[in-house]
Amino acid sequence: MTVHNWYLYSPDDDPQLRPDADVLLVSDPQFSNLPNPQIQTSELAEICNVGHALKLEMFLLMDQLLDEDQLQKLRTYLPWIEAIGFDGVMFADVGVGYEILTKGLRLKSVYDPGDLISSSGEAHQFLKQGFDLVVPSRNLSFDQALLIAQKHKKRILFDLRRFRVLAASKRKLLSDYFENKKIKKQADTYWMIEEKRKSGLEIKESDAGTFVVGRLPSPEVCYSTMRSYGAHFLLDIPQKGERK
Amino acid sequence: MSVELLAPAGNLSCLKLAVSYGADAVYIGIGNFSLRNDSTGFSERSIIAATRFAHRAKAKVYGAINFIPHDSDFKSLTNTIKKLERLHLDGVICASAEILRLVKKNTKLPVFISTQQSVLNSAAIAFWKSLGADRVILGRELSIDQIKRLCETSEVELECFIHGGMCTNLSGRCHLSHYYTKRDANRGYCAQPCRWIYQLQEENGFSYDEIFTMGAMDLCAISLIPELLKTGVSSLKIEGRMKSEYYIAACVHGYRSWIDANENQTASESLLKEVMDDLDSCANRPAGTGFLEAKEKPGQIYPVTDSFVNHRFLGIVKKIDKTRFSTNLRNPLRLGEEVTVMSPKQPLRHFIVEKMTNAEGEEIVECHQPMSEVRLQAPFVIPPYSMIRRRNT
């Protein structure tokens, strides 16, 4: 793979804000933790075609951890994803990657298990199995991240987004809370304010569970240094007026 | 083949209790490479003593190297791994593909993939098998039916949790501790912010008075043992390497009794009540069956103002002379109170304290001083490693 800059796709985004995009990552309506409500499964083929027309590679984000029933659904879904033209899948469940590798699919595979890849040796084990890219932990120092990029040129994707899912639970924590307190649940998104701190974290509930979203410091990654080793980057869409 | 009852041990004393009370296997932390970095841990010498003790009782000892390593860890980690076999361990638990490779390269020990990898499906199990794993410890987000389905197709052993503290969020994927405290949960320093107190606020700023917490209820699957025994799972695991000697002994005692009774078809309501008494006596948080019963909600805890403890642990017996024994009291005791005696692989027994003497041999009516030595007499023979407790009044 020679592409470098990845962005999470939203139908609302102005493509002019990401002129340097090489890949668009589309939250899969069925297998991502927080799917974009504006993206339906029936629209994926068209989204993929539009992306290809703009000379972008198109990947699907499937960051749920799947139980066996979901795995069975995925087994018929993945060939369809390939048939409609998607180039690859970014996933958090190693079982998804195993399905891609062992079922003769041509989809490229990007393994992102959160903080579980924190060394070059760990990255190597998954790349050796056949995954195309891996995403190292966001919790690494510059030296730690640099070593991984140096040893695995062109096969590392650094997630540099500011806001991300800090915790994912299969429990419906908000629904349970409101039911237990006999309060009517008004929305699917709230803020949770820790008693000793003023700032809060967004907490959302979807069919897949409960997710806490917040801002972690970006990994200590120097874009130009890592880029020289062929690293890929998942970036935020810049806000209007914001310099890149 | 009988299912393995696997218990935790944070130190040698806990291991001896776990084995004596009937655990088929015990897991311990290795050096600074496990996820319980505050436990007193095991030195090489104590690991050798532990494995010797366990093997004499035909029990196994597994070493946990289940932290997520950085490149800088591997020099000392590799040296440690090379020594594992001469410590006579029976297996290694890890959460890293690279550590799996190193253990396989340097030892003949079986390797178990930690619940930190949150394995929930057959493809993920197959992946770890392809890397050489011998057992996979399943994620906690599975029902009994789902566990049974996985056991039917798995080519490696499967293990599941049955008791103890549970993560609210998917194991290994939670950044909350790092966000709030810069403490890395994947290296044994989780600050457990899921159990802190929060206020919930709508996007328009409206706040709810009732406090919000994400903390999960503890898991207690004792009532589901009959179903779990039919799943084909190889090992039933109790969480708690940081837990006390009493907790470990009481949990193992309860689960051992109930598993054996179900396997031998001697289970009864009265035995279940006694077993529940064991587990209640060491509980400090509400417990439920988690995800195991698909129809039930996994459950959260809500901060409780009242104490949840309904028993008081009194002490571990020592200086036994048939029916007479000493103990260093952990809680107050007075004449006339009923004491429960928990002994390895025996039913619970009770007696009323009719006579109590202090370390000087003087008869006393009550004792309030923590860790004071008292001598008591029971109407029955007291085996080694017995513990005593009493109900809260």
CSV table of C-alpha atoms in Angstrom, one decimal, chain A residues 15-194:
chain,number,residue,atom,x,y,z
A,15,PRO,CA,-14.2,17.2,0.4
A,16,GLN,CA,-12.2,20.4,-0.1
A,17,LEU,CA,-11.2,20.2,3.6
A,18,ARG,CA,-9.4,17.1,2.9
A,19,PRO,CA,-7.5,17.6,-0.3
A,20,ASP,CA,-4.7,15.4,0.9
A,21,ALA,CA,-6.9,12.4,1.5
A,22,ASP,CA,-5.8,9.1,0.2
A,23,VAL,CA,-8.3,6.8,2.0
A,24,LEU,CA,-11.8,7.3,3.2
A,25,LEU,CA,-12.9,5.2,6.1
A,26,VAL,CA,-16.6,4.6,6.2
A,27,SER,CA,-18.3,3.5,9.5
A,28,ASP,CA,-20.1,0.3,8.7
A,29,PRO,CA,-23.8,0.6,9.5
A,30,GLN,CA,-23.9,-3.0,10.9
A,31,PHE,CA,-20.5,-3.6,12.5
A,32,SER,CA,-19.1,-0.3,13.8
A,33,ASN,CA,-19.6,0.8,17.4
A,34,LEU,CA,-21.0,4.2,16.5
A,35,PRO,CA,-22.3,4.1,13.0
A,36,ASN,CA,-23.1,7.4,11.2
A,37,PRO,CA,-26.9,7.5,11.1
A,38,GLN,CA,-26.7,9.1,7.6
A,39,ILE,CA,-25.0,6.1,6.1
A,40,GLN,CA,-27.2,3.1,5.3
A,41,THR,CA,-26.1,-0.3,4.1
A,42,SER,CA,-27.9,0.3,0.8
A,43,GLU,CA,-25.8,3.4,0.1
A,44,LEU,CA,-22.4,1.8,0.6
A,45,ALA,CA,-22.0,0.8,-3.1
A,46,GLU,CA,-22.6,4.4,-4.2
A,47,ILE,CA,-20.4,5.8,-1.5
A,48,CYS,CA,-17.6,3.5,-2.6
A,49,ASN,CA,-18.0,4.5,-6.3
A,50,VAL,CA,-17.9,8.2,-5.5
A,51,GLY,CA,-14.7,7.7,-3.5
A,52,HIS,CA,-13.1,5.7,-6.3
A,53,ALA,CA,-14.1,8.4,-8.8
A,54,LEU,CA,-12.1,10.9,-6.6
A,55,LYS,CA,-9.2,8.4,-6.8
A,56,LEU,CA,-9.5,7.5,-3.1
A,57,GLU,CA,-9.2,4.0,-1.6
A,58,MET,CA,-12.3,3.1,0.3
A,59,PHE,CA,-12.2,1.1,3.6
A,60,LEU,CA,-15.0,0.1,6.0
A,61,LEU,CA,-14.6,0.5,9.7
A,62,MET,CA,-15.9,-2.5,11.6
A,63,ASP,CA,-14.7,-1.8,15.2
A,64,GLN,CA,-17.2,-4.0,17.1
A,65,LEU,CA,-16.1,-7.1,18.9
A,66,LEU,CA,-18.4,-9.8,17.5
A,67,ASP,CA,-20.2,-12.7,19.1
A,68,GLU,CA,-20.8,-15.9,17.2
A,69,ASP,CA,-24.1,-14.8,15.7
A,70,GLN,CA,-22.6,-11.6,14.4
A,71,LEU,CA,-19.6,-13.5,13.0
A,72,GLN,CA,-22.0,-15.7,11.0
A,73,LYS,CA,-23.6,-12.6,9.5
A,74,LEU,CA,-20.2,-11.2,8.7
A,75,ARG,CA,-19.3,-14.3,6.8
A,76,THR,CA,-21.9,-13.5,4.1
A,77,TYR,CA,-21.4,-9.7,4.4
A,78,LEU,CA,-17.7,-9.6,3.7
A,79,PRO,CA,-17.9,-11.1,0.2
A,80,TRP,CA,-20.6,-8.6,-0.6
A,81,ILE,CA,-18.4,-5.7,0.6
A,82,GLU,CA,-15.7,-6.9,-1.7
A,83,ALA,CA,-18.1,-7.3,-4.6
A,84,ILE,CA,-19.3,-3.7,-4.3
A,85,GLY,CA,-15.8,-2.5,-4.5
A,86,PHE,CA,-14.5,-1.7,-1.1
A,87,ASP,CA,-10.7,-2.0,-0.9
A,88,GLY,CA,-10.4,-3.1,2.7
A,89,VAL,CA,-11.6,-3.3,6.3
A,90,MET,CA,-10.3,-1.8,9.5
A,91,PHE,CA,-11.4,-4.0,12.4
A,92,ALA,CA,-10.9,-4.3,16.1
A,93,ASP,CA,-11.8,-8.0,16.4
A,94,VAL,CA,-8.9,-10.3,15.3
A,95,GLY,CA,-11.5,-12.8,14.2
A,96,VAL,CA,-12.6,-10.4,11.4
A,97,GLY,CA,-9.1,-10.4,10.1
A,98,TYR,CA,-8.8,-14.1,10.3
A,99,GLU,CA,-12.0,-14.4,8.2
A,100,ILE,CA,-10.5,-12.1,5.6
A,101,LEU,CA,-7.2,-14.0,5.5
A,102,THR,CA,-8.6,-17.5,5.4
A,103,LYS,CA,-11.7,-17.2,3.2
A,104,GLY,CA,-9.9,-16.1,0.1
A,105,LEU,CA,-11.0,-12.5,0.2
A,106,ARG,CA,-9.0,-9.9,-1.5
A,107,LEU,CA,-9.9,-7.2,1.0
A,108,LYS,CA,-7.0,-5.4,2.6
A,109,SER,CA,-6.9,-5.8,6.4
A,110,VAL,CA,-6.1,-3.1,9.0
A,111,TYR,CA,-6.0,-4.4,12.6
A,112,ASP,CA,-6.8,-1.8,15.3
A,113,PRO,CA,-7.1,-3.4,18.7
A,114,GLY,CA,-6.8,-0.1,20.7
A,115,ASP,CA,-3.8,-0.2,23.0
A,116,LEU,CA,-2.9,-3.9,22.6
A,117,ILE,CA,-0.1,-3.3,20.0
A,118,SER,CA,2.6,-1.5,22.0
A,119,SER,CA,5.8,-2.9,20.6
A,120,SER,CA,7.4,-3.6,17.3
A,121,GLY,CA,7.5,-7.3,18.1
A,122,GLU,CA,3.7,-7.3,18.7
A,123,ALA,CA,3.1,-5.5,15.4
A,124,HIS,CA,5.4,-8.0,13.6
A,125,GLN,CA,3.3,-11.0,14.8
A,126,PHE,CA,0.1,-9.7,13.2
A,127,LEU,CA,1.8,-8.4,10.1
A,128,LYS,CA,3.5,-11.8,9.7
A,129,GLN,CA,0.0,-13.4,9.8
A,130,GLY,CA,-0.9,-11.4,6.7
A,131,PHE,CA,-2.6,-8.3,8.0
A,132,ASP,CA,-1.7,-5.4,5.7
A,133,LEU,CA,-1.5,-2.7,8.4
A,134,VAL,CA,-1.7,-2.5,12.1
A,135,VAL,CA,-2.6,0.5,14.4
A,136,PRO,CA,-0.3,0.8,17.4
A,137,SER,CA,-1.4,2.1,20.8
A,138,ARG,CA,-2.2,5.7,21.2
A,139,ASN,CA,-0.4,5.5,24.5
A,140,LEU,CA,3.2,5.5,23.2
A,141,SER,CA,6.1,7.8,23.6
A,142,PHE,CA,7.8,9.3,20.5
A,143,ASP,CA,10.7,6.9,20.7
A,144,GLN,CA,8.3,3.9,21.1
A,145,ALA,CA,6.2,4.9,18.2
A,146,LEU,CA,9.3,5.7,16.0
A,147,LEU,CA,10.8,2.3,16.6
A,148,ILE,CA,7.6,0.6,15.4
A,149,ALA,CA,7.4,2.8,12.3
A,150,GLN,CA,11.1,2.2,11.5
A,151,LYS,CA,10.8,-1.6,11.8
A,152,HIS,CA,7.6,-1.9,9.9
A,153,LYS,CA,7.9,0.6,7.1
A,154,LYS,CA,4.7,1.3,5.3
A,155,ARG,CA,2.6,-1.1,7.4
A,156,ILE,CA,1.8,1.1,10.3
A,157,LEU,CA,-1.3,3.4,10.7
A,158,PHE,CA,-1.1,6.0,13.4
A,159,ASP,CA,-4.5,7.2,14.7
A,160,LEU,CA,-3.9,10.9,15.3
A,161,ARG,CA,-7.6,11.9,15.9
A,162,ARG,CA,-8.2,14.1,18.9
A,163,PHE,CA,-11.6,12.6,19.9
A,164,ARG,CA,-12.0,8.9,20.1
A,165,VAL,CA,-13.8,6.2,22.0
A,166,LEU,CA,-12.1,5.9,25.4
A,167,ALA,CA,-14.2,3.0,26.6
A,168,ALA,CA,-16.6,0.6,25.0
A,169,SER,CA,-19.0,-1.6,26.9
A,170,LYS,CA,-21.6,-4.2,25.7
A,171,ARG,CA,-23.7,-3.1,28.6
A,172,LYS,CA,-26.5,-0.5,28.1
A,173,LEU,CA,-25.3,1.7,31.0
A,174,LEU,CA,-27.5,4.7,30.2
A,175,SER,CA,-30.7,2.6,29.8
A,176,ASP,CA,-29.9,0.6,32.9
A,177,TYR,CA,-29.4,3.9,34.9
A,178,PHE,CA,-32.6,5.5,33.8
A,179,GLU,CA,-34.6,2.3,34.3
A,180,ASN,CA,-33.2,1.8,37.7
A,181,LYS,CA,-33.8,5.4,38.8
A,182,LYS,CA,-37.3,5.3,37.1
A,183,ILE,CA,-36.4,8.3,35.0
A,184,LYS,CA,-37.4,8.6,31.4
A,185,LYS,CA,-34.4,8.4,29.1
A,186,GLN,CA,-34.5,11.5,26.8
A,187,ALA,CA,-31.6,11.0,24.5
A,188,ASP,CA,-28.8,8.6,23.4
A,189,THR,CA,-26.0,11.1,24.3
A,190,TYR,CA,-25.1,12.6,27.6
A,191,TRP,CA,-22.2,14.0,29.4
A,192,MET,CA,-20.7,12.4,32.5
A,193,ILE,CA,-18.9,14.8,34.8
A,194,GLU,CA,-16.5,13.3,37.3
